Coordinates of C-alpha atoms in Angstrom, one line a residue:
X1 CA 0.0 0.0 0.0
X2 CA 1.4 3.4 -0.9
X3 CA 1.6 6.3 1.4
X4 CA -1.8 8.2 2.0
X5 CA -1.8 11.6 0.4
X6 CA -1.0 14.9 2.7
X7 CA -3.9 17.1 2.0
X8 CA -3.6 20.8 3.8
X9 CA -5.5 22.2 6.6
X10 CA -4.7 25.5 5.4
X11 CA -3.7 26.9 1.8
X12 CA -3.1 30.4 1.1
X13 CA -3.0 31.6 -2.4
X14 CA -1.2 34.6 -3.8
X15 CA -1.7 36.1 -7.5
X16 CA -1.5 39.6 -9.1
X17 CA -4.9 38.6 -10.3
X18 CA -6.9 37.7 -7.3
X19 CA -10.2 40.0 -7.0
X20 CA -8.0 42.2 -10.7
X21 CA -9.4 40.5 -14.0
X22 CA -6.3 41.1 -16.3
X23 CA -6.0 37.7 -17.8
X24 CA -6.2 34.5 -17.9
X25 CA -4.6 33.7 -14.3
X26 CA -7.9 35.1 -12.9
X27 CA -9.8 32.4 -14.8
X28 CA -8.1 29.5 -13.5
X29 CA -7.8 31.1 -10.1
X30 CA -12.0 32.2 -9.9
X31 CA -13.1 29.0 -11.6
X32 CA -10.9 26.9 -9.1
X33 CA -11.8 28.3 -6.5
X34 CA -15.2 26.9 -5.7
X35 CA -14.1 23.2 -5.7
X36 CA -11.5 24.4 -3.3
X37 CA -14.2 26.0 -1.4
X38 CA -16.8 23.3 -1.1
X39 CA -13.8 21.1 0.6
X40 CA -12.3 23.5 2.4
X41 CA -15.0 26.1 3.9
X42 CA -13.3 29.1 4.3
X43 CA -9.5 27.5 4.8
X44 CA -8.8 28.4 1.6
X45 CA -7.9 32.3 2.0
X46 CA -7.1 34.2 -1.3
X47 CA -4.4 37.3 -1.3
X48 CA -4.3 39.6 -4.3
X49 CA -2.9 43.6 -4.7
X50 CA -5.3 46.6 -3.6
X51 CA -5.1 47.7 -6.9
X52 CA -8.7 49.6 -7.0
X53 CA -7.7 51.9 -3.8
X54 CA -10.9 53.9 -2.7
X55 CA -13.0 53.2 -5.7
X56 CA -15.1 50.2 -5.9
X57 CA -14.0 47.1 -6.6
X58 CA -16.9 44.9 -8.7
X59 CA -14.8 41.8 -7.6
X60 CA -14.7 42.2 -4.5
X61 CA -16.8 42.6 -1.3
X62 CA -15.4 43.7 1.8
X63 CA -17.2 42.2 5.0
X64 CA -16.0 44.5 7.8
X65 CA -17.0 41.2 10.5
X66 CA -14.6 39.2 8.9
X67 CA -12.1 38.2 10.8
X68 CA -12.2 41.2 12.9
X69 CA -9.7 41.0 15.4
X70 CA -7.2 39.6 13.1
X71 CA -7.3 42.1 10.9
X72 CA -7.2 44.9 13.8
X73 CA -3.8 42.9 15.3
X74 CA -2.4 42.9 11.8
X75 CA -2.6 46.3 11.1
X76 CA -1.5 47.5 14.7
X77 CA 1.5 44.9 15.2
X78 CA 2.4 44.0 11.7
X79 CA 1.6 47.6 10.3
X80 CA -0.4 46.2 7.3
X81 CA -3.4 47.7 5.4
X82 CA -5.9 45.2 4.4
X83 CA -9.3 45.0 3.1
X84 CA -11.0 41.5 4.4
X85 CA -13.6 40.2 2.6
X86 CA -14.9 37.4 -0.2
X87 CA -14.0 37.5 -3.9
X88 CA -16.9 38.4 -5.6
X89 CA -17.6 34.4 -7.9
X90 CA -18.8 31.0 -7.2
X91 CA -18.0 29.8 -3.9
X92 CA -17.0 33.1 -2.5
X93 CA -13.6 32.3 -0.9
X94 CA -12.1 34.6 1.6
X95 CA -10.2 37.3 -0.2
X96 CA -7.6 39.8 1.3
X97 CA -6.1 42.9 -0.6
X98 CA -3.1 44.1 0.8
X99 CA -1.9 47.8 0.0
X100 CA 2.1 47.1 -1.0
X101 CA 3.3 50.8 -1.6
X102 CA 4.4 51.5 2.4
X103 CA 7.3 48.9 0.9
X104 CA 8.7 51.4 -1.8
X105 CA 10.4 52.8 1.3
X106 CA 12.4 49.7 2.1
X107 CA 12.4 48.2 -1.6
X108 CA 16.5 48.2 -1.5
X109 CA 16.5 46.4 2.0
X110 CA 13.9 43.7 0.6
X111 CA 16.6 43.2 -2.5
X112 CA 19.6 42.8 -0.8
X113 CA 18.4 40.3 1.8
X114 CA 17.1 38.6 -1.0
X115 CA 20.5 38.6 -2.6
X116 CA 21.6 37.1 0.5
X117 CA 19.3 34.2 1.2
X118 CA 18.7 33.3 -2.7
X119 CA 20.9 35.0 -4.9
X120 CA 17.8 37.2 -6.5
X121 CA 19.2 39.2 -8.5
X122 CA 16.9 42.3 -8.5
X123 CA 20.3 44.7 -9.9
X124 CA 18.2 45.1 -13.7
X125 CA 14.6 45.5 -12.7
X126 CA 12.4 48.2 -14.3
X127 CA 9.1 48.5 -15.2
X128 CA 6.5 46.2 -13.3
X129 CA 8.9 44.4 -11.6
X130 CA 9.1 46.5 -8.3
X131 CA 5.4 46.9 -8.3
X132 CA 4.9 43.1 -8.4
X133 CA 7.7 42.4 -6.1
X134 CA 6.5 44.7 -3.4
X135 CA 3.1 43.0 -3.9
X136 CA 5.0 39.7 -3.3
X137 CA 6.3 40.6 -0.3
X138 CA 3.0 42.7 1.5
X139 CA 1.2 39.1 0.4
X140 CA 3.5 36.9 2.5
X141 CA 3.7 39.3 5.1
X142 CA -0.3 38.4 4.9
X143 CA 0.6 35.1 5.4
X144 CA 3.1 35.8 8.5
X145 CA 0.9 37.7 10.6
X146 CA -2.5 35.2 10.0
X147 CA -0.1 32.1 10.6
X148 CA 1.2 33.2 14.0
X149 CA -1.9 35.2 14.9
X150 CA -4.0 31.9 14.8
X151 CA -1.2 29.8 15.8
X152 CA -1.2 27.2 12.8
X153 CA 2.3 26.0 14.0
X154 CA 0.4 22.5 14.3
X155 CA -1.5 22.6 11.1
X156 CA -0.6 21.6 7.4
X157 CA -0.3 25.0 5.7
X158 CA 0.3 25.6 2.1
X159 CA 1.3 28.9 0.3
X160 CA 0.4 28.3 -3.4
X161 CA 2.0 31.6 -5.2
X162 CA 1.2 32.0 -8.9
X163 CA 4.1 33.8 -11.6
X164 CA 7.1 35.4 -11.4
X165 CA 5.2 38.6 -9.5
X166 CA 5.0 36.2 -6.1
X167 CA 8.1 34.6 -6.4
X168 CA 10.0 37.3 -4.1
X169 CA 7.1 36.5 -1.3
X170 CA 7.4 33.3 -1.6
X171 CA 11.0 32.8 -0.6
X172 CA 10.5 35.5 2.3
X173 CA 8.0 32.7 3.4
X174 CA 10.2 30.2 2.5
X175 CA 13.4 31.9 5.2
X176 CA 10.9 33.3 8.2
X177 CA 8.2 30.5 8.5
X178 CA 9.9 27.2 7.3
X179 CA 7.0 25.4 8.4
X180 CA 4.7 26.8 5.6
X181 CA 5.0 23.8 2.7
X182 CA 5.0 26.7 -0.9
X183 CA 4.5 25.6 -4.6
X184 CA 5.3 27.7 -7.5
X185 CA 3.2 27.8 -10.9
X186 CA 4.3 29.5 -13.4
X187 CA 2.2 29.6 -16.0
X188 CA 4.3 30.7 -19.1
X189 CA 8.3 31.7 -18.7
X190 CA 9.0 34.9 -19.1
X191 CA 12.0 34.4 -21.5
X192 CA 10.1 31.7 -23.7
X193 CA 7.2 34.4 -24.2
X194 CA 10.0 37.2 -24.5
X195 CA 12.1 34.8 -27.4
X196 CA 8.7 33.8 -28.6
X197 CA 7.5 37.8 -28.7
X198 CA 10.9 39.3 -30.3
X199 CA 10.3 36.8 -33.7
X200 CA 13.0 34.5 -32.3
X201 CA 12.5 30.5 -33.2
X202 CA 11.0 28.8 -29.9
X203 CA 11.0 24.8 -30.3
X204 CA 13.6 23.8 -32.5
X205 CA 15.9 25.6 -31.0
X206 CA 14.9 25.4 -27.5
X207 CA 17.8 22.5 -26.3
X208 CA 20.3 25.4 -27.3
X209 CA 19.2 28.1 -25.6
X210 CA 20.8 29.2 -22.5
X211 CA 18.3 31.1 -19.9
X212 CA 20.6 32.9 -18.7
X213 CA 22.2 34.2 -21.7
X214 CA 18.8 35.2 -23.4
X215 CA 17.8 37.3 -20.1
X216 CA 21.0 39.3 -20.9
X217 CA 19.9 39.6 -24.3
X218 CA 16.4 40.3 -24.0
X219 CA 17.1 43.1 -21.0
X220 CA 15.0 40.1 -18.6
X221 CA 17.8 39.6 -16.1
X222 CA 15.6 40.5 -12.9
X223 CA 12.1 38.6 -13.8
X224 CA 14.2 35.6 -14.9
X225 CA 16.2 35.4 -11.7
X226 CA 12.9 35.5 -9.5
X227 CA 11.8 33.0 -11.4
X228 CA 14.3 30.4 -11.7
X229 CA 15.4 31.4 -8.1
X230 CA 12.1 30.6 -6.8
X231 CA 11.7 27.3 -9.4
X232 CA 15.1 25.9 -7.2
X233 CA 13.7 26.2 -3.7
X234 CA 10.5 26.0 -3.5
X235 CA 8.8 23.1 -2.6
X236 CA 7.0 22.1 -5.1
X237 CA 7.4 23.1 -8.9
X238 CA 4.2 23.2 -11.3
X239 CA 3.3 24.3 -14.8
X240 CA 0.3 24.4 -16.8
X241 CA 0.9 22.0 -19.3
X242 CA 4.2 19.9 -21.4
X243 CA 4.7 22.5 -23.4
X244 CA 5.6 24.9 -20.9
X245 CA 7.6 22.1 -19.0
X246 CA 9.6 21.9 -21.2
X247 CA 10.3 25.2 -21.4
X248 CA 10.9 25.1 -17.3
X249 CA 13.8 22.6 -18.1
X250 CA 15.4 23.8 -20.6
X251 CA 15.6 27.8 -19.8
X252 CA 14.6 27.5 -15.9
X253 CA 16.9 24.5 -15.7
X254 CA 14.2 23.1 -13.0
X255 CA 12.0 19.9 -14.0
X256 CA 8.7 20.8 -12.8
X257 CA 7.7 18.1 -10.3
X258 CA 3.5 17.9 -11.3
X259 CA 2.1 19.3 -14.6
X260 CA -1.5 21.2 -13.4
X261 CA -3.7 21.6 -16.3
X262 CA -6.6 24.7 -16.4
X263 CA -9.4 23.4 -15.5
X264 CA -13.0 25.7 -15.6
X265 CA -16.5 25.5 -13.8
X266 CA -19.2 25.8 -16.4
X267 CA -22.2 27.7 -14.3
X268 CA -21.7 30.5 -16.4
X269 CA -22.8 28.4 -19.3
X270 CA -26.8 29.1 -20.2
X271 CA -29.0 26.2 -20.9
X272 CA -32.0 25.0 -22.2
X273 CA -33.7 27.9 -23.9
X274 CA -31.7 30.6 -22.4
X275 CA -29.1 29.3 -24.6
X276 CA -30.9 29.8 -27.7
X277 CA -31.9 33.6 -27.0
X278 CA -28.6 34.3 -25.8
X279 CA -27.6 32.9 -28.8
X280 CA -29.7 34.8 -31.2
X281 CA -29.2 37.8 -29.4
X282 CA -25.6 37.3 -30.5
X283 CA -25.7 37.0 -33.5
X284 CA -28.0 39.6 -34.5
X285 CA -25.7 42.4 -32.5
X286 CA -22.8 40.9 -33.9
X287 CA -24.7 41.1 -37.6
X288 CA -26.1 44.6 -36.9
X289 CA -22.5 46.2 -36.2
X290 CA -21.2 44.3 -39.6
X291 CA -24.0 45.8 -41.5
X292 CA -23.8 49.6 -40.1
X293 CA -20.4 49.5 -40.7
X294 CA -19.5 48.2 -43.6
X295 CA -22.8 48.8 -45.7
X296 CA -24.1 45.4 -46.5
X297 CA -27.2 43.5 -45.3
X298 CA -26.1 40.4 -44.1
X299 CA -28.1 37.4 -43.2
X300 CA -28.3 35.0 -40.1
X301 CA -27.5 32.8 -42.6
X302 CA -23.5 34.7 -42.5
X303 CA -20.7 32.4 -41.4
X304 CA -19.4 34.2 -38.0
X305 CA -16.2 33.1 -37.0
X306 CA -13.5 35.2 -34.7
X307 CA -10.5 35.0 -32.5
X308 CA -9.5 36.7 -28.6
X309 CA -7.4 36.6 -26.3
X310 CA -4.1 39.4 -25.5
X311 CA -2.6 41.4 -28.5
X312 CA -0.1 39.4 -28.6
X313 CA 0.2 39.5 -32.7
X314 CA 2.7 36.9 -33.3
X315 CA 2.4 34.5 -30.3
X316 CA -1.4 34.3 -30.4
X317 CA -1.6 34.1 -34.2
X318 CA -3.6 37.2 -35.0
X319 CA -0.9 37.0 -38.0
X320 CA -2.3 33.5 -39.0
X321 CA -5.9 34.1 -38.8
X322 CA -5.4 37.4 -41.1
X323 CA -3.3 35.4 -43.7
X324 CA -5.7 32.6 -43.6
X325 CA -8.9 34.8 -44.3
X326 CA -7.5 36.4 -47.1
X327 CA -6.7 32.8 -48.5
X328 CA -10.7 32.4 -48.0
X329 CA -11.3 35.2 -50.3
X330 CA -9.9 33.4 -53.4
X331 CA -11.5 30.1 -52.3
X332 CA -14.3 28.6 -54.5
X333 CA -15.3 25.9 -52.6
X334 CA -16.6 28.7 -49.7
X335 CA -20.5 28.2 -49.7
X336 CA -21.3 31.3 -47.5
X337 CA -20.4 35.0 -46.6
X338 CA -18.0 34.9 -43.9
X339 CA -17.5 38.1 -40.9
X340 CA -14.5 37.4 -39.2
X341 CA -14.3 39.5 -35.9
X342 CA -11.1 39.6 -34.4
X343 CA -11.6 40.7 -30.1
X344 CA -8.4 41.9 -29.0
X345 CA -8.0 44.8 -26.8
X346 CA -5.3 47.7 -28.5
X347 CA -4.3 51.4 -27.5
X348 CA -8.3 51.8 -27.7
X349 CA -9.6 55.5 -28.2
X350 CA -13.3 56.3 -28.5
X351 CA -16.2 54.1 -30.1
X352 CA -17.1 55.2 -33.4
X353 CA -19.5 58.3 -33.2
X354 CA -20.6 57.4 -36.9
X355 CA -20.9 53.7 -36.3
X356 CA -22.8 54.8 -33.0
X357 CA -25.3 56.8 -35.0
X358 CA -26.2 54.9 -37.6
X359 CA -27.1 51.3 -34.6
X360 CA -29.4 53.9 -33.0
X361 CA -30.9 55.2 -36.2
X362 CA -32.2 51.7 -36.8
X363 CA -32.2 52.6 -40.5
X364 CA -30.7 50.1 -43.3
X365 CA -27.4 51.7 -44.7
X366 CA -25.8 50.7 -48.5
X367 CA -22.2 52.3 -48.6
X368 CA -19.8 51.6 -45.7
X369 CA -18.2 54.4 -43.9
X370 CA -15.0 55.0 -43.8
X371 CA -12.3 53.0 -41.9
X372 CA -15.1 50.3 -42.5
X373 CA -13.0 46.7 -40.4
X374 CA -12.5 48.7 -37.2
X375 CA -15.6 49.6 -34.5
X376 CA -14.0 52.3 -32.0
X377 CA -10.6 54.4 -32.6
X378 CA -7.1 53.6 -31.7
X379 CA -4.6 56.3 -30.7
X380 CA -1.9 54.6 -33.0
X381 CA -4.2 54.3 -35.8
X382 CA -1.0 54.3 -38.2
X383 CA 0.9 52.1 -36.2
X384 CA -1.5 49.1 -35.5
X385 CA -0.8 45.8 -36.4
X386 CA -4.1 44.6 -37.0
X387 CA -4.7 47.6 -39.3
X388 CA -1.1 47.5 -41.2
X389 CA -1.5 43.8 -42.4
X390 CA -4.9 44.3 -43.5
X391 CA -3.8 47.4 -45.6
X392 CA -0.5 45.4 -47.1
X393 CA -3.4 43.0 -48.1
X394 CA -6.1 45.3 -49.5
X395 CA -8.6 44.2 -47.5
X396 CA -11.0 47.3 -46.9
X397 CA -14.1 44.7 -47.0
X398 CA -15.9 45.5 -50.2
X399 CA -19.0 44.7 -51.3
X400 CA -18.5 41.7 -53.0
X401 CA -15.9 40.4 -50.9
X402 CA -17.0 36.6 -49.6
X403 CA -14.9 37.6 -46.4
X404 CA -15.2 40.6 -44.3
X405 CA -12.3 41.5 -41.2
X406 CA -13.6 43.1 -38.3
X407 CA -11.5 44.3 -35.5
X408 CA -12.9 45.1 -32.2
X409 CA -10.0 46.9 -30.2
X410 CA -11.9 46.7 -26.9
X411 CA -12.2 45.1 -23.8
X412 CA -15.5 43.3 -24.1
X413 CA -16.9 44.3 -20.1
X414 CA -20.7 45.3 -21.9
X415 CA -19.8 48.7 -21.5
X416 CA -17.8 49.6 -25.1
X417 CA -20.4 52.1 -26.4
X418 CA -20.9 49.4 -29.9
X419 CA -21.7 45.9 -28.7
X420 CA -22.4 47.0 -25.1
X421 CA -22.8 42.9 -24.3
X422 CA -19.9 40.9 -22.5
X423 CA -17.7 38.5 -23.9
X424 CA -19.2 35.5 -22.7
X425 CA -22.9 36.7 -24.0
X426 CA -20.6 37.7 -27.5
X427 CA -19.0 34.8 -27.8
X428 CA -22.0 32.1 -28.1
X429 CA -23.1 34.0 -31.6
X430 CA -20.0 32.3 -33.0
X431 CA -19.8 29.9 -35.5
X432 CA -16.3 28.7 -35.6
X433 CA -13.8 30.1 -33.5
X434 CA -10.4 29.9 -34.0
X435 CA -6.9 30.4 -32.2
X436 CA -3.5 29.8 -34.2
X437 CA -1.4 30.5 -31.2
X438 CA 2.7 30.3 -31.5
X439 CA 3.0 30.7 -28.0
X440 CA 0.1 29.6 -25.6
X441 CA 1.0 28.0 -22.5
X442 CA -2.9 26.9 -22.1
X443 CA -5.3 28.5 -23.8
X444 CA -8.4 29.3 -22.1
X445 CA -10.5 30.7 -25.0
X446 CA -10.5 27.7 -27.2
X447 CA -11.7 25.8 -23.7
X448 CA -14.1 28.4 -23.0
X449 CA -15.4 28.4 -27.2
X450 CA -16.3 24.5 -26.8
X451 CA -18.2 25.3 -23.3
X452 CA -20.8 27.6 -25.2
X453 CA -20.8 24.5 -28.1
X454 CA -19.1 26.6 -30.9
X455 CA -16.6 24.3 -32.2
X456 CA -12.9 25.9 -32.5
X457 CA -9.5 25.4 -34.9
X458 CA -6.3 25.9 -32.3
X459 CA -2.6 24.6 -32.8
X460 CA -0.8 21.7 -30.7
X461 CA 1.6 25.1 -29.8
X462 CA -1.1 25.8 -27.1
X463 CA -1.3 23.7 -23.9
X464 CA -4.8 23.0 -24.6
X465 CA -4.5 21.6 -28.4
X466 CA -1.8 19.3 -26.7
X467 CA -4.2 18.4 -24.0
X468 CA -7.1 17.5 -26.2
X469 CA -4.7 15.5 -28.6
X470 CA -3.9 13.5 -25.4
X471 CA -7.6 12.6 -24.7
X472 CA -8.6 11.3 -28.1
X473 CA -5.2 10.5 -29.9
X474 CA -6.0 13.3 -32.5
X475 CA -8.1 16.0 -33.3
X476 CA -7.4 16.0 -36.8
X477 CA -11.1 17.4 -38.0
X478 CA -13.8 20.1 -37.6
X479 CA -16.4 17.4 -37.0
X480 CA -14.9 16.3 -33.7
X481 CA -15.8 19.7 -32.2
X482 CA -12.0 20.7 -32.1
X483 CA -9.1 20.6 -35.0
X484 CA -5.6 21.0 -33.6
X485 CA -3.4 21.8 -36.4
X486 CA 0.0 21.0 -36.1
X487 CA 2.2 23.9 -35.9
X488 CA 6.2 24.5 -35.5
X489 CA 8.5 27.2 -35.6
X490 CA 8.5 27.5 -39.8
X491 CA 5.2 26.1 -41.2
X492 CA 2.7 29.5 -40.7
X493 CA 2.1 28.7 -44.4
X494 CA 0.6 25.5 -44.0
X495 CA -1.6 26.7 -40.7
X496 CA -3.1 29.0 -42.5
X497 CA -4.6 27.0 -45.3
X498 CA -5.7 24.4 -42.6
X499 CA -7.4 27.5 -41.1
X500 CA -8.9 28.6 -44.7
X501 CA -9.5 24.6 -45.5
X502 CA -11.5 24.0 -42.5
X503 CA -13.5 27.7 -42.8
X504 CA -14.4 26.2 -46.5
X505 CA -15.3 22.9 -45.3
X506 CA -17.6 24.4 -42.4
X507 CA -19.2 26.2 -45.0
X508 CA -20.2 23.0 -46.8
X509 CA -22.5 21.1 -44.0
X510 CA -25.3 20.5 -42.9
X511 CA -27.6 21.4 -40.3
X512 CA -27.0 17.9 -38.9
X513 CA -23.2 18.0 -39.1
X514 CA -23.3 20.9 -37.9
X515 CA -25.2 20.0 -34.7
X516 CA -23.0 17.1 -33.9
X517 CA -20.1 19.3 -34.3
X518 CA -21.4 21.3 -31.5
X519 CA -22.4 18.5 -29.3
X520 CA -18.5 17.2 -29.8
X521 CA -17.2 20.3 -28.8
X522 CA -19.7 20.3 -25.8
X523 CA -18.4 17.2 -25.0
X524 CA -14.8 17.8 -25.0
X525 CA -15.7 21.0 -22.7
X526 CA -16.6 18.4 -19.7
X527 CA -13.3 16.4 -19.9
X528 CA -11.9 20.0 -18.9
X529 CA -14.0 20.9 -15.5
X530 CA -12.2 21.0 -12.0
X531 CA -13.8 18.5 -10.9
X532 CA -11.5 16.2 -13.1
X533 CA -8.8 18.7 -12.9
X534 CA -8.4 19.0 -9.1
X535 CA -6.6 15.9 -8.5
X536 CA -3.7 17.2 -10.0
X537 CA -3.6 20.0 -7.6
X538 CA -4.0 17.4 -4.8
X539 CA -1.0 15.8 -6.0
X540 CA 1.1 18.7 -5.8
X541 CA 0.1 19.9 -2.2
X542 CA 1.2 16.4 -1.2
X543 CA 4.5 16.9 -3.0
X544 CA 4.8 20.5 -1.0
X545 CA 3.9 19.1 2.6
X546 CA 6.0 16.2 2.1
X547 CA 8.8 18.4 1.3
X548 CA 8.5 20.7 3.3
X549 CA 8.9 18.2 6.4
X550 CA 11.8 16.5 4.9
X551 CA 13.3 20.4 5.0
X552 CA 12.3 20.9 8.6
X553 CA 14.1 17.6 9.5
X554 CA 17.6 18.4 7.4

């Protein structure tokens, strides 16, 4: 009989992005939370940056009963400013901000004892780095005061600190309370997203590159050192999928020691007959913007495909999908009209007055105004690279043109002034959606596509493609709900007539196929939820206590 797994009494969890939706991290961190929850009741105490200062934070509620006298003994003995309350999503875990600027004063104090204990090298650090480091440190101090306060000297405790930006915390931790068991996720390098975002080849050459070396050369020295600093002591090493394990060994020189895969919670997901109105409410917005800007009169009938995610133009594929719809526009076998929305949030100025005008008019317009493939202003209007590429390609949307570009520069929060609807209600009107990514350590829209059935192309580049090839051998077509194209450092060619190919094909079936298409992709969706996911997670915090005792003991 093997040894029974060490589960925590106690797990503390630090990100930039706790109660602060600024990517993806917030999605695994909200959706995970309520499985965490349900087993835990309230032991599970999240720690994230008071980022929104006196105005109000829609993530966030503070409860001013919660844990009261705590919180006065923290800030009177420990000199911290808090806000205590529960993070506004399913479950509703205990949150706690912390207010990191008093550190600024004693930022070269933090460093050098860093230096000391780890060999940090904090020497080269600009830009977000102090912020995220001072962040680091308020959140383990967090972690300090409750542990002693509540004397958990007895208990299994787990700090869980997520990227580079906790890293510095975490070793603090690490020094002062020995007793807490930490693991480490990061959940993309930030030299193989730095190579992979300066137009460098990633995979083949990834053997030969040295970490160390690149940071040099890509001006990374300080954010690498946290990270691979933090890699070698922590207790337990994780990533979020091979690819990026890989990447660990190779540029952090650490094996990760468990691989924890994204998992979601799909409550958010309508049903029934919700799901159909939400649906059709989609797709007419989505149809109505197309038509007031560009002129035409569209049908329901319209393929509507589109990609998301960071403007990341290379690494998430924007490139790709642009190449690969004007490939579509030569393509005879393409049964329907095609609007191809791409969501990525630029330099984003004002929506479009005229566009504005002519929604509320409710009139039917004929000639397309000007600018007609972008829906609100950018300040770098000349200097966009959405806008650039589809200028080198002439592709201004004309009338008879099969396949029409729209980008929407905007953060989709149902506030924009065009679409005024969220992502999530936006995404459903979809057709096909699709995500060529170069660089994607997971991928959480492709996962999130399949949950509202809209069946998605993505690469085997992306944690996720990988992951859904390893459930089913290969998703080599459409008709299984997903299509993971292979895709390597030189073959962009390739991808993008796979994209155009499958478009094409879409085009071409029937209602039926097309049903069972979206049932596949429903399906794949449920392999993906926590509750499959968590035992990974498990694993881990068994790895980090078990560690942490042999450390006590050496």
């Amino acid at each position: 009989m093997g040894k029974k797994e060490l589960f925590p009494d106690y797990i503390f969890e630090s990100s930039w992005e706790v109660c602060n939706k600024v990517g993806g991290i917030y999605t695994v961190l909200s959706t995970r939370a309520k499985t965490l929850q349900d087993k835990m009741k309230d032991r599970i105490v999240f720690i994230g940056p008071d980022c929104w200062h006196e105005k109000e934070n829609p993530y966030f509620k503070e409860d001013p009963n919660l844990l009261s006298d705590w919180k006065k003994s923290a800030e009177a003995n420990d000199g911290l400013k808090l806000k205590v309350g529960r993070w506004n999503i399913p479950g509703e875990p205990v949150a706690i901000l912390v207010d990191f600027m008093p550190y600024f004063e004693i930022k070269d104090e933090i460093y050098s004892r860093m230096w000391e204990l780890y060999e940090v090298d904090s020497l080269h650090a600009y830009g977000d780095y102090d912020e995220a480091s001072m962040f680091s440190y308020a959140a383990a101090l967090v972690v300090e005061s409750y542990y002693r306060y509540f004397k958990l000297d007895t208990q299994k405790v787990i700090y869980h600190a997520n990227e580079w930006m906790t890293g510095l915390g975490l070793l603090y931790l690490q020094h002062s309370v020995p007793r807490i068991a930490s693991i480490f996720t990061t959940h993309a390098t930030s030299i193989g997203r730095s190579i992979a975002g300066n137009n460098k080849p990633l995979y083949d050459y990834l053997f030969a590159y040295n970490g160390d070396q690149m940071a040099g050369e890509l001006n990374m020295q300080s954010k690498h050192s946290i990270e691979k600093q933090t890699a070698k002591f922590v207790d337990c090493f994780t990533t979020v999928s091979d690819i990026t394990a890989n990447e660990c060994k190779e540029l952090l020189d650490k094996p990760v020691d468990v691989v924890l895969p994204n998992g979601f919670e799909n409550n958010f997901v309508p049903k029934g007959a919700t799901f159909t109105k939400k649906r059709k409410a989609a797709r007419k917005r989505l149809l109505k913007v197309a038509n007031a800007l560009m002129g035409t009169n569209l049908d329901d009938d319209t393929l509507i495909v589109s990609t998301s995610g960071r403007y990341e133009f290379r690494n998430k594929g924007i490139d790709v999908y642009i190449e690969a719809m004007n490939r579509l526009l030569r393509d005879r076998d393409l049964k329907k009209n095609v609007v191809a929305f791409i969501e990525v949030p630029g330099w984003v100025g004002d929506p479009r007055k005229d566009l504005k005008e002519r929604l509320e008019s409710g009139e039917q317009f004929d000639t397309p105004l000007e600018v007609p493939m972008i829906t609100h202003w950018l300040h770098n209007m000349s200097h966009d690279n959405v806008l650039g590429m589809l200028k080198y390609y002439n592709m201004w949307n004309h009338k008879d043109d099969k396949v029409k570009l729209i980008f929407l520069p905007c953060y989709l929060t149902g506030d924009d002034g065009i679409f005024n609807m969220s992502y999530y209600d936006l995404v459903l009107g979809n057709d096909l959606c699709i995500y060529p990514s170069y660089y994607e350590p997971w991928g959480y829209t492709p996962l999130e596509a399949v949950a509202f059935k809209v069946p998605c192309i993505t690469t085997d580049l992306a944690g996720f493609g990988l992951w859904a090839n390893s459930v089913k051998g290969n998703y080599s077509e459409i008709t299984d709900g997903v299509k993971v194209l292979h895709r390597t450092d030189y073959n962009y060619s390739e991808v993008a007539d796979g994209i155009k190919d499958t478009v094409s094909d879409f085009s071409n079936m029937t209602k039926e196929q097309v049903a069972q298409c979206r049932a596949n992709a429903d399906k794949l969706s449920k392999k993906a939820l926590w509750s499959e996911f968590i035992k990974y997670y498990e694993e881990a915090y068994d790895i980090a206590l078990r560690h942490a005792e042999e450390r006590q003991q050496r």
